[in-house]
JSON list of C-alpha atoms in Angstrom, two decimals:
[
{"chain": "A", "resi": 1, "resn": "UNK", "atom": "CA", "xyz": [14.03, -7.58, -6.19]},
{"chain": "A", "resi": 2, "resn": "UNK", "atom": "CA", "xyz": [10.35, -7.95, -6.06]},
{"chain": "A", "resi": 3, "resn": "UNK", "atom": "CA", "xyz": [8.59, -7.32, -2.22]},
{"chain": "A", "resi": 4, "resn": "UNK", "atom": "CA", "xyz": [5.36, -7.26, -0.86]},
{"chain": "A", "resi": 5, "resn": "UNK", "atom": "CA", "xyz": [3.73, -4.39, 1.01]},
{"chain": "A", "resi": 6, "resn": "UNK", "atom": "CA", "xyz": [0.68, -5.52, 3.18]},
{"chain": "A", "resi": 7, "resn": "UNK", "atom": "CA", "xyz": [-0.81, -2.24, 5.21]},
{"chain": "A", "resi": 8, "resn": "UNK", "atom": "CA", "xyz": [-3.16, -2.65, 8.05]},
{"chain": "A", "resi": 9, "resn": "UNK", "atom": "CA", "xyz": [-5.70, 0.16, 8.38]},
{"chain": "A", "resi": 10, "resn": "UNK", "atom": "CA", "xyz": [-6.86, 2.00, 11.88]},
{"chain": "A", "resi": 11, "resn": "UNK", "atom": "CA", "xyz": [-10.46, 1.40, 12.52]},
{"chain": "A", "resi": 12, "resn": "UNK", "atom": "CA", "xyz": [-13.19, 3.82, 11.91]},
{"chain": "A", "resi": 13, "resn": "UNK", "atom": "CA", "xyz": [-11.35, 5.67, 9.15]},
{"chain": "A", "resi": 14, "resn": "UNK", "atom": "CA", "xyz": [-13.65, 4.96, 6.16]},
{"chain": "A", "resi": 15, "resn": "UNK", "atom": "CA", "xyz": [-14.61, 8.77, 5.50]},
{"chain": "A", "resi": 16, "resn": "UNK", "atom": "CA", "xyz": [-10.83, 9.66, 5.92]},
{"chain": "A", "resi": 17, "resn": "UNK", "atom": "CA", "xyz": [-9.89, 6.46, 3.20]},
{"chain": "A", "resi": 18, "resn": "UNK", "atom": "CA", "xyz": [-13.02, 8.12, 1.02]},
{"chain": "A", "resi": 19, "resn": "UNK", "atom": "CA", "xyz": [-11.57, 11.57, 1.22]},
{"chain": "A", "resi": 20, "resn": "UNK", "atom": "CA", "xyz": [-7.95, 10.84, 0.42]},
{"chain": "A", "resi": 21, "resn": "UNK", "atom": "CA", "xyz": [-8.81, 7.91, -1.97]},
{"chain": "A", "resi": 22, "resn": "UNK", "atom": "CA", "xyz": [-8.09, 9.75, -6.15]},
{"chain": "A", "resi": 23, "resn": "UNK", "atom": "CA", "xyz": [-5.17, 11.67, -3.81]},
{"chain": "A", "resi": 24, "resn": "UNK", "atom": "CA", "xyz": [-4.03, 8.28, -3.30]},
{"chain": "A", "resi": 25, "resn": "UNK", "atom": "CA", "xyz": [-4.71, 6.77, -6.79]},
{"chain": "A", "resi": 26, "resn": "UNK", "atom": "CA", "xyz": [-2.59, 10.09, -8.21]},
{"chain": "A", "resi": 27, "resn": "UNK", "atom": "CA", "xyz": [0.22, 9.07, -5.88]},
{"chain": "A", "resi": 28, "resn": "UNK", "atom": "CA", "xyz": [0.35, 5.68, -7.10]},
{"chain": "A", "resi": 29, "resn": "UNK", "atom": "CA", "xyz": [-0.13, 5.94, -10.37]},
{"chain": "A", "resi": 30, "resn": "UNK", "atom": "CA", "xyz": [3.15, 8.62, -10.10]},
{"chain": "A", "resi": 31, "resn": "UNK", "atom": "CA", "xyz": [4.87, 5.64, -9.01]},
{"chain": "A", "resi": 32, "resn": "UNK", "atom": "CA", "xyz": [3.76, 2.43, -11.02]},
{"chain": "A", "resi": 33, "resn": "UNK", "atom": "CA", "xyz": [7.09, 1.85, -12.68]},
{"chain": "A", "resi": 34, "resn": "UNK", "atom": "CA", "xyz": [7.62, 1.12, -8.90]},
{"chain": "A", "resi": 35, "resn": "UNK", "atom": "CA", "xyz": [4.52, -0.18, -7.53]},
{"chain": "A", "resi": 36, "resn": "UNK", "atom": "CA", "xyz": [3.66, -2.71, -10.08]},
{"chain": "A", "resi": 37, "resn": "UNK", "atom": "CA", "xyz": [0.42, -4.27, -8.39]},
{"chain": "A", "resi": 38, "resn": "UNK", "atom": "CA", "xyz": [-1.27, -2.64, -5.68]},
{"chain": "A", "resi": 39, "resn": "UNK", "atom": "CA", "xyz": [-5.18, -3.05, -4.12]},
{"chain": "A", "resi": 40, "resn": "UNK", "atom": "CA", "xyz": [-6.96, -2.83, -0.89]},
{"chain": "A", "resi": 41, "resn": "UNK", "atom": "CA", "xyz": [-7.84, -5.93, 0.98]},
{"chain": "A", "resi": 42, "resn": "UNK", "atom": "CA", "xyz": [-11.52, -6.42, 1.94]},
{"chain": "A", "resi": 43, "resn": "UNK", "atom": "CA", "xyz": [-13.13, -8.13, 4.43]},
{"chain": "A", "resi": 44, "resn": "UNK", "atom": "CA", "xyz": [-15.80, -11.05, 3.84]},
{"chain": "A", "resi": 45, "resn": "UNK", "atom": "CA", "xyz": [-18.54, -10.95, 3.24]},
{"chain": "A", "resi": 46, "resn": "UNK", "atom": "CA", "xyz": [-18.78, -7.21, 3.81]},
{"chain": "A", "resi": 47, "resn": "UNK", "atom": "CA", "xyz": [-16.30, -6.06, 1.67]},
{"chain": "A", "resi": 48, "resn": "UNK", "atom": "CA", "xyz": [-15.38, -3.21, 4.16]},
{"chain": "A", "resi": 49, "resn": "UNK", "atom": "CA", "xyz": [-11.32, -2.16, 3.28]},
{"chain": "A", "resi": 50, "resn": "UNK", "atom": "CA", "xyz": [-9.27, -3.36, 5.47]},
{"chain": "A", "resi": 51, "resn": "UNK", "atom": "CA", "xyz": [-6.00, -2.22, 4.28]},
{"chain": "A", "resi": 52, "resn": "UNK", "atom": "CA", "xyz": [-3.83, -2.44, 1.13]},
{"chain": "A", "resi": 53, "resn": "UNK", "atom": "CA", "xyz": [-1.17, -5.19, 0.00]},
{"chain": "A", "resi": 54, "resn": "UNK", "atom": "CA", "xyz": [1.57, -3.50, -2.95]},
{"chain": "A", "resi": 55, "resn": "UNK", "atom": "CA", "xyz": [3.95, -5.61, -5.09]},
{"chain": "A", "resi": 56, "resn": "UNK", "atom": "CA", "xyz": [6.82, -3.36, -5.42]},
{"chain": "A", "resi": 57, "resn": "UNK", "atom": "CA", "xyz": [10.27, -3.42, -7.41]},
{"chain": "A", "resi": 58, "resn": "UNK", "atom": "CA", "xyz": [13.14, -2.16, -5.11]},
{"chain": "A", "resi": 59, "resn": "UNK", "atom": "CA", "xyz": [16.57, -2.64, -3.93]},
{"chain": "A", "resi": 60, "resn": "UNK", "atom": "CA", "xyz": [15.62, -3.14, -0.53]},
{"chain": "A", "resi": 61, "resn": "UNK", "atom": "CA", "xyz": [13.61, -2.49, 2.27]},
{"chain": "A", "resi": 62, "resn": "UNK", "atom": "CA", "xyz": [14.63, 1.16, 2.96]},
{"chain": "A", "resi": 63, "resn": "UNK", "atom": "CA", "xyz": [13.78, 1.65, -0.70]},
{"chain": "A", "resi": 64, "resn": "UNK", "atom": "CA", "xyz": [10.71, -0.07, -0.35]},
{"chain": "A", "resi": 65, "resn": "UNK", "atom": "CA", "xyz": [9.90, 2.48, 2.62]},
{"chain": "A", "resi": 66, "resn": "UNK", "atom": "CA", "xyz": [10.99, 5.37, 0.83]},
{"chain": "A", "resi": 67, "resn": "UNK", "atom": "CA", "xyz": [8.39, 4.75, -1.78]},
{"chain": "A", "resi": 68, "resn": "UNK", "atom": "CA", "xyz": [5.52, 4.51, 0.24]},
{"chain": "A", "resi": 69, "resn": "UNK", "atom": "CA", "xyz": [6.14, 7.57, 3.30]},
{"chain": "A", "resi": 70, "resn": "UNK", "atom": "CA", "xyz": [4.88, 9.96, 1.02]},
{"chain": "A", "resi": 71, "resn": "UNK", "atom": "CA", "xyz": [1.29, 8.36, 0.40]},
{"chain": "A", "resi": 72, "resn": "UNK", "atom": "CA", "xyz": [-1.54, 10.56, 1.20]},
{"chain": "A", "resi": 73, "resn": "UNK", "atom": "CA", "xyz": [-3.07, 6.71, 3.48]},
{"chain": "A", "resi": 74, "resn": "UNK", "atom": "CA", "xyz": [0.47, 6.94, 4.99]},
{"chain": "A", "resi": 75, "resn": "UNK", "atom": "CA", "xyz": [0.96, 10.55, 5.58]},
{"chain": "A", "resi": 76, "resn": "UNK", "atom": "CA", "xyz": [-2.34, 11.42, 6.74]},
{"chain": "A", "resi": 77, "resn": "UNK", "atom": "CA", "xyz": [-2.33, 8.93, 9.81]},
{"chain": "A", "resi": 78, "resn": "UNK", "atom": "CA", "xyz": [-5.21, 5.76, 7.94]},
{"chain": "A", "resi": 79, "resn": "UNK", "atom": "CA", "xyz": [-2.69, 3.09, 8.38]},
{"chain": "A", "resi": 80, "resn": "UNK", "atom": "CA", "xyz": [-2.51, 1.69, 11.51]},
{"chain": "A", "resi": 81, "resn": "UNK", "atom": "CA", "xyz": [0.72, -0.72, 10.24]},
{"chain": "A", "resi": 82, "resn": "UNK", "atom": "CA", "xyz": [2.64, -2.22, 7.34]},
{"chain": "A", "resi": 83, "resn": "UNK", "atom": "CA", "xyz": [4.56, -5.56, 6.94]},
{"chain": "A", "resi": 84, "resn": "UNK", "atom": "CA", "xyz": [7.20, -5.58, 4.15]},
{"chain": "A", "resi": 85, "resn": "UNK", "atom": "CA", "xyz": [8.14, -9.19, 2.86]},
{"chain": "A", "resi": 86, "resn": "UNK", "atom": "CA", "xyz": [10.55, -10.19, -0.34]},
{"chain": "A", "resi": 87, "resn": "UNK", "atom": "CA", "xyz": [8.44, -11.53, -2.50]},
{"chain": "A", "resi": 88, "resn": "UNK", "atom": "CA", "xyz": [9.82, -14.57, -5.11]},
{"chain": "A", "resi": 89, "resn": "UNK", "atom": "CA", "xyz": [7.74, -14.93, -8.28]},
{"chain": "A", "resi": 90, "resn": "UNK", "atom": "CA", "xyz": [7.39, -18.98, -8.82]},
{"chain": "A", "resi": 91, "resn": "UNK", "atom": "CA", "xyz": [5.54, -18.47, -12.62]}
]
């Protein structure tokens, strides 16, 4: 099954995203046959990151969550939320 990750970031954590950021491209790239898309969302017109949104292949939401507690953003305290949705691919 396909789902959607969409993480919400704390505010006033851009040096902390900064510092953490190739930890957190290492950690996701350990885990693309997993996480098949995944990008930060950015505001308008600022493009300030505002948090991330994953597409991710898993049994279910537990597996979904299991993939994702170990991610230097998660672990280290930058995300202030995330909402986990199925996701149904129309084309």
């Amino acid at each position: 099954m396909l789902f959607i990750a969409q993480f919400e970031d704390k505010e006033g954590v851009a040096e902390l995203r900064q510092k953490l950021l190739q930890e957190h491209f290492a950690f996701l790239d350990s885990r693309k046959d997993k996480v098949l898309v995944a990008g930060s969302v950015r505001e308008i017109p600022s493009d300030r990151p505002l948090g991330g949104l994953w597409i991710i292949e898993a049994e279910s939401e537990a597996d979904v969550r299991e993939i994702f507690k170990d991610d230097p953003f998660w672990v280290n305290g930058l995300r202030a939320s995330v909402r986990i949705n199925r996701w149904v691919k129309a084309f």
